GROMACS .gro file of C-alpha atoms in nm:
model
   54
    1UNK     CA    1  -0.534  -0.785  -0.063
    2UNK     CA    2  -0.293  -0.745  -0.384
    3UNK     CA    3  -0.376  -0.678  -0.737
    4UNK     CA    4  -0.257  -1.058  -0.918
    5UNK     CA    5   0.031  -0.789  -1.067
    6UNK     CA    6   0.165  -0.762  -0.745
    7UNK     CA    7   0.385  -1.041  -0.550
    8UNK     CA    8   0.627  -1.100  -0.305
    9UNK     CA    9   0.644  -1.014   0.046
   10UNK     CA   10   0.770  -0.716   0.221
   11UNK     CA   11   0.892  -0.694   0.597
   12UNK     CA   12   0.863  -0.425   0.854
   13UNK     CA   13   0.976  -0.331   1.184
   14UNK     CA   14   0.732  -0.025   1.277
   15UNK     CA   15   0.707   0.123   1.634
   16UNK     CA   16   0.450   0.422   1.702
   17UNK     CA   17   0.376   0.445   1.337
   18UNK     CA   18  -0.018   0.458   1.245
   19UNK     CA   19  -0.138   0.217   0.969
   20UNK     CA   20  -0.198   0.556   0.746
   21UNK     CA   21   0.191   0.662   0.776
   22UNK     CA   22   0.359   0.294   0.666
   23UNK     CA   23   0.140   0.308   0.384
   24UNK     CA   24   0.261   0.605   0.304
   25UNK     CA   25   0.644   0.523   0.351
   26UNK     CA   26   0.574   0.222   0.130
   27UNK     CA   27   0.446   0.396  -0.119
   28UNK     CA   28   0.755   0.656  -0.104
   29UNK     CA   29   0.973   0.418  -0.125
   30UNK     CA   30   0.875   0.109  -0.335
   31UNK     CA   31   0.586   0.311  -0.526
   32UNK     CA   32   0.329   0.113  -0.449
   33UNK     CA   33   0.001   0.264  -0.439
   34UNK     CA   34  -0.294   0.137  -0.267
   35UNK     CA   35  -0.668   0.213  -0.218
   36UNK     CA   36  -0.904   0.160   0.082
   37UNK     CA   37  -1.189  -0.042   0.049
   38UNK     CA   38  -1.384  -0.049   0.295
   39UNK     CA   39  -1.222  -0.274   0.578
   40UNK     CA   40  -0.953  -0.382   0.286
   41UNK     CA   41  -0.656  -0.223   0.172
   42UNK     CA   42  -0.560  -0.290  -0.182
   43UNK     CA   43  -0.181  -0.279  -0.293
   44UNK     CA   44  -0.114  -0.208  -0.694
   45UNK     CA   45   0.207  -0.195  -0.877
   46UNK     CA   46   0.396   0.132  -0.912
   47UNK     CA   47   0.229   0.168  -1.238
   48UNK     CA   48  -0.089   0.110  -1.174
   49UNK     CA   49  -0.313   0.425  -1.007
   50UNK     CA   50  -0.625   0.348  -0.847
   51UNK     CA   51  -0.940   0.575  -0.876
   52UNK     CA   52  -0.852   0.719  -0.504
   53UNK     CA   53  -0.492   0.713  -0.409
   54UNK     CA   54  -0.473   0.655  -0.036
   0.00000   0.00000   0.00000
């Protein structure tokens, strides 16, 4: 799910990578962040920071 101030798509090619560490490298390198909701992950711009950073 994306925050409406976030668009665009993004395209990876992960191998033996969890879920966990691509977040992470996307957030490293776009700065994205992104919050876990329950069974949803939620991207936000770089300049946005969620109550929990994931």
């Amino acid at each position: 799910m994306l925050s409406p101030k976030v668009g665009g798509s993004l395209t990876l090619d992960l191998h033996h990578v969890t879920l966990d560490d691509a977040l992470r490298a996307i957030r490293a390198a776009y700065g994205y962040q992104y919050e876990v909701q329950g069974r949803q992950i939620v991207i936000y711009p770089p300049h946005r920071k969620p109550a929990s950073i994931g």
